[in-house]
Amino acid sequence: MALEYDLLNENVKKCQYAVRGELYLRASELQKEGKKIIFTNVGNPHALGQKPLTFPRQVVALCQAPFLLDDPNVGMLFPADAIARAKHYLSLTSGGLGAYSDSRGLPGVRKEVAEFIQRHMFVVTVCFPHSDPELIFLTDGASKGVMQILNCVIRGEGDGILVPVPQYPLYSATISLLGGSLVPYYLDESENWGLDVNNLRQSVAQARSQGISVRAMVIINPGNPTGQCLSEANLKEILKFCYNEKLVLLGDEVYQQNIYQDERPFISSKKVLMDMGSPFSKGVQLVSFHTVSKGYWGECGQRGGYFEMTNIPPRVVEEIYKVASIALSPNVSAQIFMGLMVSPPKPGDISYDQFARESKGILESLRRRAKIMTDGFNSCKNVVCNFTEGAMYSFPQIRLPPGALQAAKQAGKVPDVFYCLKLLEATGISTVPGSGFGQKEGVFHLRTTILPAEEEMPEIMDSFKKFNDEFMAQYDNGFGYSRM
């Protein structure tokens, strides 16, 4: 029979996805046994208690149940601007939310995305081209867009993709699944997870010496799992590097609204590219990704996303459209969520004050939680953690004593997996070991979201500290570690 393990596609067996791997499965088992589990393994805000924003849910509810618009009492339940927006989005469809859209997504929503990019990514001057809705594809979450583009770039195992390490395992898993080669470039933890272009050059040279054709580079900005924000100077270096090496840059910018400090704001790759002017602005191929799953919306289950292509030849765009057409169309309700995210209520609208109040509350709470978690980790023995500048995660380094390394070896576990399993059993905190994201040899981390409810965060960090310090005392055999 074809669906026997030994006969499966080897690429399927090779790919790994640690975010829902061994730790997650064990956490699910413990939950079934009645243990309280705090699932911090995945950036899933609503699952950890975040309330949905009111206005977009009102609009989509009306789109899902358009008969409500004919009810004479609809104005008693929904504000007038939500009713107007629902009518607007329904007018863009050929049969409501139950009908397929264009394979790229609704043209009207793609136009709103283009206007958002133009409005928020860079100041329009006569030198800058406008974003073209025909080069914007709406997708079922940013992940589907990433997979579509990698599917077009990777032709076989001889094709390499530069990926930051630590990295979000969507990239390693997809590259494995498509039969390509991951080419790692290491971020510098001692420099707040900064990127060194010399390291990029070394990674490319080493890959080429092994016969790998490096074809694309991934940046995750703000970083996942590392939480750093790339500076404008760093982005310029990256874009020049891609220009010189003829690489397409894949800009994963899904956390662009999740910024928790003022010193290093998010800057889009496209803005920097356009600011650089010729020859770079017309010579670097760029694909940028965004989603409704992150930011202060956190609408992970809606699966709305988009990618925009810059300097991609028309014939290539046609091929990408052809592949997108195989799935007929992205989720239509998710497209409306995307339209609402890029075109939210404006000052003066009936729903604006409530929308702004809800949005500000979420972002300010996330900023406070980022500090609570970073400070909590840094108060623990043998744990050091860079501040989470952006995104939704902390990525502390766990300096395991030799006794813990020996115990992990005896248990047949990778050391940070061993630590995270012990943490889970003792506290119910479900994390992801750093080995699932990639890390330097002999260095160990874990990733946790900053998403637990703010009022629960002190108790969670106290629980972590108690476990960690007892663990270190248990396995410390005299070979301690000094802090950074």
Short mmCIF file of N, CA and C in Angstrom, two decimals, residues 254-350:
data_model
loop_
_atom_site.label_atom_id
_atom_site.label_comp_id
_atom_site.label_asym_id
_atom_site.label_seq_id
_atom_site.Cartn_x
_atom_site.Cartn_y
_atom_site.Cartn_z
N VAL A 254 5.67 40.05 9.49
CA VAL A 254 4.34 39.84 10.07
C VAL A 254 4.20 40.46 11.45
N TYR A 255 5.32 40.80 12.11
CA TYR A 255 5.24 41.38 13.46
C TYR A 255 5.47 42.90 13.45
N GLN A 256 5.25 43.53 12.31
CA GLN A 256 5.62 44.94 12.19
C GLN A 256 4.86 45.86 13.14
N GLN A 257 3.70 45.44 13.65
CA GLN A 257 2.97 46.26 14.61
C GLN A 257 3.36 45.94 16.05
N ASN A 258 4.10 44.85 16.25
CA ASN A 258 4.48 44.42 17.60
C ASN A 258 5.84 45.00 17.98
N ILE A 259 5.87 46.25 18.41
CA ILE A 259 7.10 46.94 18.76
C ILE A 259 6.98 47.40 20.21
N TYR A 260 8.01 47.10 21.05
CA TYR A 260 7.90 47.34 22.49
C TYR A 260 8.97 48.29 23.02
N GLN A 261 9.56 49.08 22.15
CA GLN A 261 10.52 50.10 22.54
C GLN A 261 10.48 51.19 21.49
N ASP A 262 11.06 52.34 21.80
CA ASP A 262 10.98 53.48 20.89
C ASP A 262 12.28 53.73 20.13
N GLU A 263 13.35 53.09 20.57
CA GLU A 263 14.68 53.38 19.98
C GLU A 263 14.83 52.80 18.58
N ARG A 264 14.21 51.65 18.32
CA ARG A 264 14.40 50.98 17.04
C ARG A 264 13.04 50.61 16.46
N PRO A 265 12.40 51.55 15.76
CA PRO A 265 11.08 51.26 15.19
C PRO A 265 11.18 50.30 14.01
N PHE A 266 10.06 49.70 13.66
CA PHE A 266 10.03 48.86 12.46
C PHE A 266 10.17 49.72 11.21
N ILE A 267 11.02 49.27 10.29
CA ILE A 267 11.16 49.90 8.98
C ILE A 267 11.03 48.80 7.94
N SER A 268 10.16 49.00 6.97
CA SER A 268 9.95 47.96 5.98
C SER A 268 11.12 47.88 5.01
N SER A 269 11.36 46.67 4.52
CA SER A 269 12.41 46.47 3.52
C SER A 269 12.12 47.28 2.27
N LYS A 270 10.84 47.39 1.91
CA LYS A 270 10.50 48.12 0.69
C LYS A 270 10.81 49.61 0.83
N LYS A 271 10.53 50.18 1.99
CA LYS A 271 10.84 51.59 2.19
C LYS A 271 12.34 51.83 2.02
N VAL A 272 13.15 50.98 2.67
CA VAL A 272 14.59 51.15 2.58
C VAL A 272 15.06 50.97 1.14
N LEU A 273 14.50 49.97 0.46
CA LEU A 273 14.89 49.72 -0.93
C LEU A 273 14.57 50.91 -1.81
N MET A 274 13.38 51.48 -1.66
CA MET A 274 13.01 52.63 -2.48
C MET A 274 13.87 53.85 -2.14
N ASP A 275 14.20 54.01 -0.86
CA ASP A 275 15.04 55.15 -0.45
C ASP A 275 16.45 55.04 -1.03
N MET A 276 16.92 53.81 -1.26
CA MET A 276 18.28 53.63 -1.77
C MET A 276 18.43 54.08 -3.21
N GLY A 277 17.34 54.11 -3.96
CA GLY A 277 17.41 54.57 -5.34
C GLY A 277 18.14 53.61 -6.25
N SER A 278 18.40 54.06 -7.46
CA SER A 278 19.05 53.24 -8.48
C SER A 278 20.52 52.98 -8.09
N PRO A 279 21.05 51.79 -8.38
CA PRO A 279 20.45 50.69 -9.14
C PRO A 279 19.65 49.71 -8.28
N PHE A 280 19.69 49.93 -6.94
CA PHE A 280 19.10 48.93 -6.04
C PHE A 280 17.58 48.89 -6.13
N SER A 281 16.94 50.06 -6.19
CA SER A 281 15.48 50.12 -6.14
C SER A 281 14.83 49.37 -7.30
N LYS A 282 15.55 49.24 -8.41
CA LYS A 282 15.01 48.49 -9.55
C LYS A 282 15.73 47.17 -9.78
N GLY A 283 16.76 46.90 -8.97
CA GLY A 283 17.59 45.72 -9.21
C GLY A 283 17.48 44.62 -8.18
N VAL A 284 16.77 44.88 -7.06
CA VAL A 284 16.62 43.85 -6.02
C VAL A 284 15.21 43.28 -6.10
N GLN A 285 15.12 41.98 -6.22
CA GLN A 285 13.82 41.32 -6.17
C GLN A 285 13.42 41.11 -4.71
N LEU A 286 12.22 41.56 -4.38
CA LEU A 286 11.75 41.54 -2.99
C LEU A 286 10.33 41.00 -2.95
N VAL A 287 10.07 40.09 -2.01
CA VAL A 287 8.71 39.64 -1.72
C VAL A 287 8.48 39.87 -0.22
N SER A 288 7.47 40.68 0.11
CA SER A 288 7.18 41.04 1.50
C SER A 288 5.89 40.37 1.95
N PHE A 289 5.87 39.92 3.23
CA PHE A 289 4.73 39.16 3.76
C PHE A 289 4.15 39.85 4.99
N HIS A 290 2.82 39.76 5.12
CA HIS A 290 2.14 40.30 6.30
C HIS A 290 0.90 39.45 6.57
N THR A 291 0.29 39.64 7.76
CA THR A 291 -0.80 38.77 8.18
C THR A 291 -1.71 39.47 9.19
N VAL A 292 -2.94 38.96 9.36
CA VAL A 292 -3.82 39.44 10.43
C VAL A 292 -3.62 38.62 11.71
N SER A 293 -2.78 37.58 11.65
CA SER A 293 -2.59 36.72 12.81
C SER A 293 -1.83 37.40 13.93
N LYS A 294 -0.99 38.35 13.60
CA LYS A 294 -0.11 38.96 14.60
C LYS A 294 -0.55 40.40 14.85
N GLY A 295 0.42 41.30 15.12
CA GLY A 295 0.03 42.65 15.47
C GLY A 295 -0.86 42.63 16.71
N TYR A 296 -1.69 43.66 16.87
CA TYR A 296 -2.60 43.69 18.01
C TYR A 296 -3.92 43.00 17.66
N TRP A 297 -4.06 42.51 16.42
CA TRP A 297 -5.28 41.79 16.04
C TRP A 297 -5.26 40.36 16.55
N GLY A 298 -4.16 39.65 16.32
CA GLY A 298 -4.02 38.29 16.82
C GLY A 298 -5.04 37.31 16.27
N GLU A 299 -5.53 37.57 15.05
CA GLU A 299 -6.61 36.73 14.49
C GLU A 299 -6.01 35.52 13.77
N CYS A 300 -5.32 34.67 14.55
CA CYS A 300 -4.62 33.51 13.96
C CYS A 300 -5.57 32.56 13.24
N GLY A 301 -6.72 32.31 13.82
CA GLY A 301 -7.64 31.34 13.24
C GLY A 301 -8.32 31.79 11.97
N GLN A 302 -8.26 33.08 11.68
CA GLN A 302 -8.91 33.59 10.47
C GLN A 302 -8.08 33.30 9.22
N ARG A 303 -6.76 33.13 9.40
CA ARG A 303 -5.84 32.77 8.32
C ARG A 303 -5.85 33.78 7.18
N GLY A 304 -5.68 35.03 7.51
CA GLY A 304 -5.59 36.07 6.48
C GLY A 304 -4.16 36.56 6.33
N GLY A 305 -3.71 36.73 5.10
CA GLY A 305 -2.37 37.23 4.86
C GLY A 305 -2.22 37.79 3.46
N TYR A 306 -1.05 38.33 3.17
CA TYR A 306 -0.77 38.77 1.80
C TYR A 306 0.73 38.76 1.56
N PHE A 307 1.12 38.74 0.30
CA PHE A 307 2.49 39.06 -0.06
C PHE A 307 2.46 40.04 -1.23
N GLU A 308 3.48 40.91 -1.24
CA GLU A 308 3.66 41.88 -2.33
C GLU A 308 4.98 41.61 -3.02
N MET A 309 4.97 41.63 -4.35
CA MET A 309 6.18 41.39 -5.13
C MET A 309 6.72 42.70 -5.71
N THR A 310 8.01 42.89 -5.56
CA THR A 310 8.68 44.08 -6.10
C THR A 310 9.80 43.62 -7.03
N ASN A 311 9.81 44.15 -8.24
CA ASN A 311 10.83 43.85 -9.25
C ASN A 311 10.82 42.38 -9.70
N ILE A 312 9.66 41.76 -9.65
CA ILE A 312 9.52 40.39 -10.13
C ILE A 312 9.02 40.45 -11.57
N PRO A 313 9.67 39.76 -12.53
CA PRO A 313 9.29 39.85 -13.94
C PRO A 313 7.85 39.39 -14.17
N PRO A 314 7.14 40.01 -15.13
CA PRO A 314 5.74 39.66 -15.40
C PRO A 314 5.50 38.18 -15.68
N ARG A 315 6.40 37.52 -16.41
CA ARG A 315 6.19 36.10 -16.71
C ARG A 315 6.26 35.24 -15.44
N VAL A 316 7.10 35.66 -14.50
CA VAL A 316 7.17 34.94 -13.22
C VAL A 316 5.89 35.16 -12.43
N VAL A 317 5.39 36.39 -12.42
CA VAL A 317 4.13 36.68 -11.74
C VAL A 317 3.01 35.81 -12.31
N GLU A 318 3.01 35.63 -13.61
CA GLU A 318 1.98 34.79 -14.26
C GLU A 318 2.07 33.35 -13.77
N GLU A 319 3.30 32.86 -13.60
CA GLU A 319 3.47 31.48 -13.12
C GLU A 319 3.01 31.35 -11.66
N ILE A 320 3.31 32.35 -10.84
CA ILE A 320 2.87 32.33 -9.45
C ILE A 320 1.34 32.38 -9.38
N TYR A 321 0.74 33.17 -10.27
CA TYR A 321 -0.72 33.23 -10.33
C TYR A 321 -1.30 31.87 -10.74
N LYS A 322 -0.64 31.20 -11.67
CA LYS A 322 -1.10 29.89 -12.10
C LYS A 322 -1.11 28.91 -10.94
N VAL A 323 -0.03 28.91 -10.16
CA VAL A 323 0.05 27.99 -9.02
C VAL A 323 -1.02 28.35 -7.98
N ALA A 324 -1.21 29.65 -7.73
CA ALA A 324 -2.25 30.07 -6.78
C ALA A 324 -3.63 29.61 -7.24
N SER A 325 -3.83 29.57 -8.54
CA SER A 325 -5.13 29.19 -9.10
C SER A 325 -5.50 27.74 -8.82
N ILE A 326 -4.50 26.91 -8.56
CA ILE A 326 -4.78 25.50 -8.27
C ILE A 326 -5.67 25.38 -7.04
N ALA A 327 -5.48 26.29 -6.07
CA ALA A 327 -6.30 26.29 -4.85
C ALA A 327 -7.58 27.12 -5.03
N LEU A 328 -7.82 27.61 -6.25
CA LEU A 328 -9.01 28.39 -6.61
C LEU A 328 -9.03 29.77 -5.98
N SER A 329 -9.11 29.87 -4.64
CA SER A 329 -9.08 31.21 -4.04
C SER A 329 -8.74 31.10 -2.56
N PRO A 330 -8.16 32.17 -2.01
CA PRO A 330 -7.94 32.19 -0.56
C PRO A 330 -9.28 32.39 0.16
N ASN A 331 -9.29 32.08 1.44
CA ASN A 331 -10.45 32.24 2.30
C ASN A 331 -11.02 33.66 2.17
N VAL A 332 -12.28 33.77 1.79
CA VAL A 332 -12.84 35.10 1.50
C VAL A 332 -13.08 35.91 2.77
N SER A 333 -13.56 35.28 3.84
CA SER A 333 -13.75 36.05 5.08
C SER A 333 -12.41 36.55 5.61
N ALA A 334 -11.35 35.76 5.42
CA ALA A 334 -10.02 36.21 5.84
C ALA A 334 -9.56 37.41 5.01
N GLN A 335 -9.94 37.43 3.75
CA GLN A 335 -9.60 38.59 2.91
C GLN A 335 -10.25 39.85 3.47
N ILE A 336 -11.48 39.72 3.95
CA ILE A 336 -12.15 40.89 4.52
C ILE A 336 -11.46 41.34 5.81
N PHE A 337 -11.01 40.37 6.63
CA PHE A 337 -10.22 40.74 7.81
C PHE A 337 -8.98 41.52 7.39
N MET A 338 -8.33 41.08 6.30
CA MET A 338 -7.15 41.80 5.84
C MET A 338 -7.51 43.21 5.40
N GLY A 339 -8.62 43.34 4.66
CA GLY A 339 -9.06 44.67 4.26
C GLY A 339 -9.30 45.58 5.46
N LEU A 340 -9.90 45.02 6.49
CA LEU A 340 -10.18 45.81 7.70
C LEU A 340 -8.90 46.16 8.44
N MET A 341 -7.92 45.25 8.43
CA MET A 341 -6.67 45.55 9.12
C MET A 341 -5.92 46.69 8.44
N VAL A 342 -5.91 46.69 7.11
CA VAL A 342 -5.16 47.73 6.40
C VAL A 342 -5.96 49.02 6.24
N SER A 343 -7.27 48.95 6.52
CA SER A 343 -8.11 50.14 6.42
C SER A 343 -9.08 50.17 7.61
N PRO A 344 -8.54 50.40 8.82
CA PRO A 344 -9.37 50.38 10.02
C PRO A 344 -10.17 51.67 10.17
N PRO A 345 -11.01 51.77 11.19
CA PRO A 345 -11.75 53.02 11.41
C PRO A 345 -10.82 54.23 11.51
N LYS A 346 -11.27 55.34 11.00
CA LYS A 346 -10.47 56.57 10.98
C LYS A 346 -11.03 57.56 12.01
N PRO A 347 -10.20 58.52 12.45
CA PRO A 347 -10.72 59.54 13.37
C PRO A 347 -11.98 60.19 12.80
N GLY A 348 -12.98 60.30 13.63
CA GLY A 348 -14.26 60.84 13.20
C GLY A 348 -15.31 59.77 12.92
N ASP A 349 -14.86 58.52 12.65
CA ASP A 349 -15.80 57.42 12.45
C ASP A 349 -16.44 57.05 13.78
N ILE A 350 -17.65 56.53 13.72
CA ILE A 350 -18.38 56.17 14.93
C ILE A 350 -17.60 55.18 15.79
#
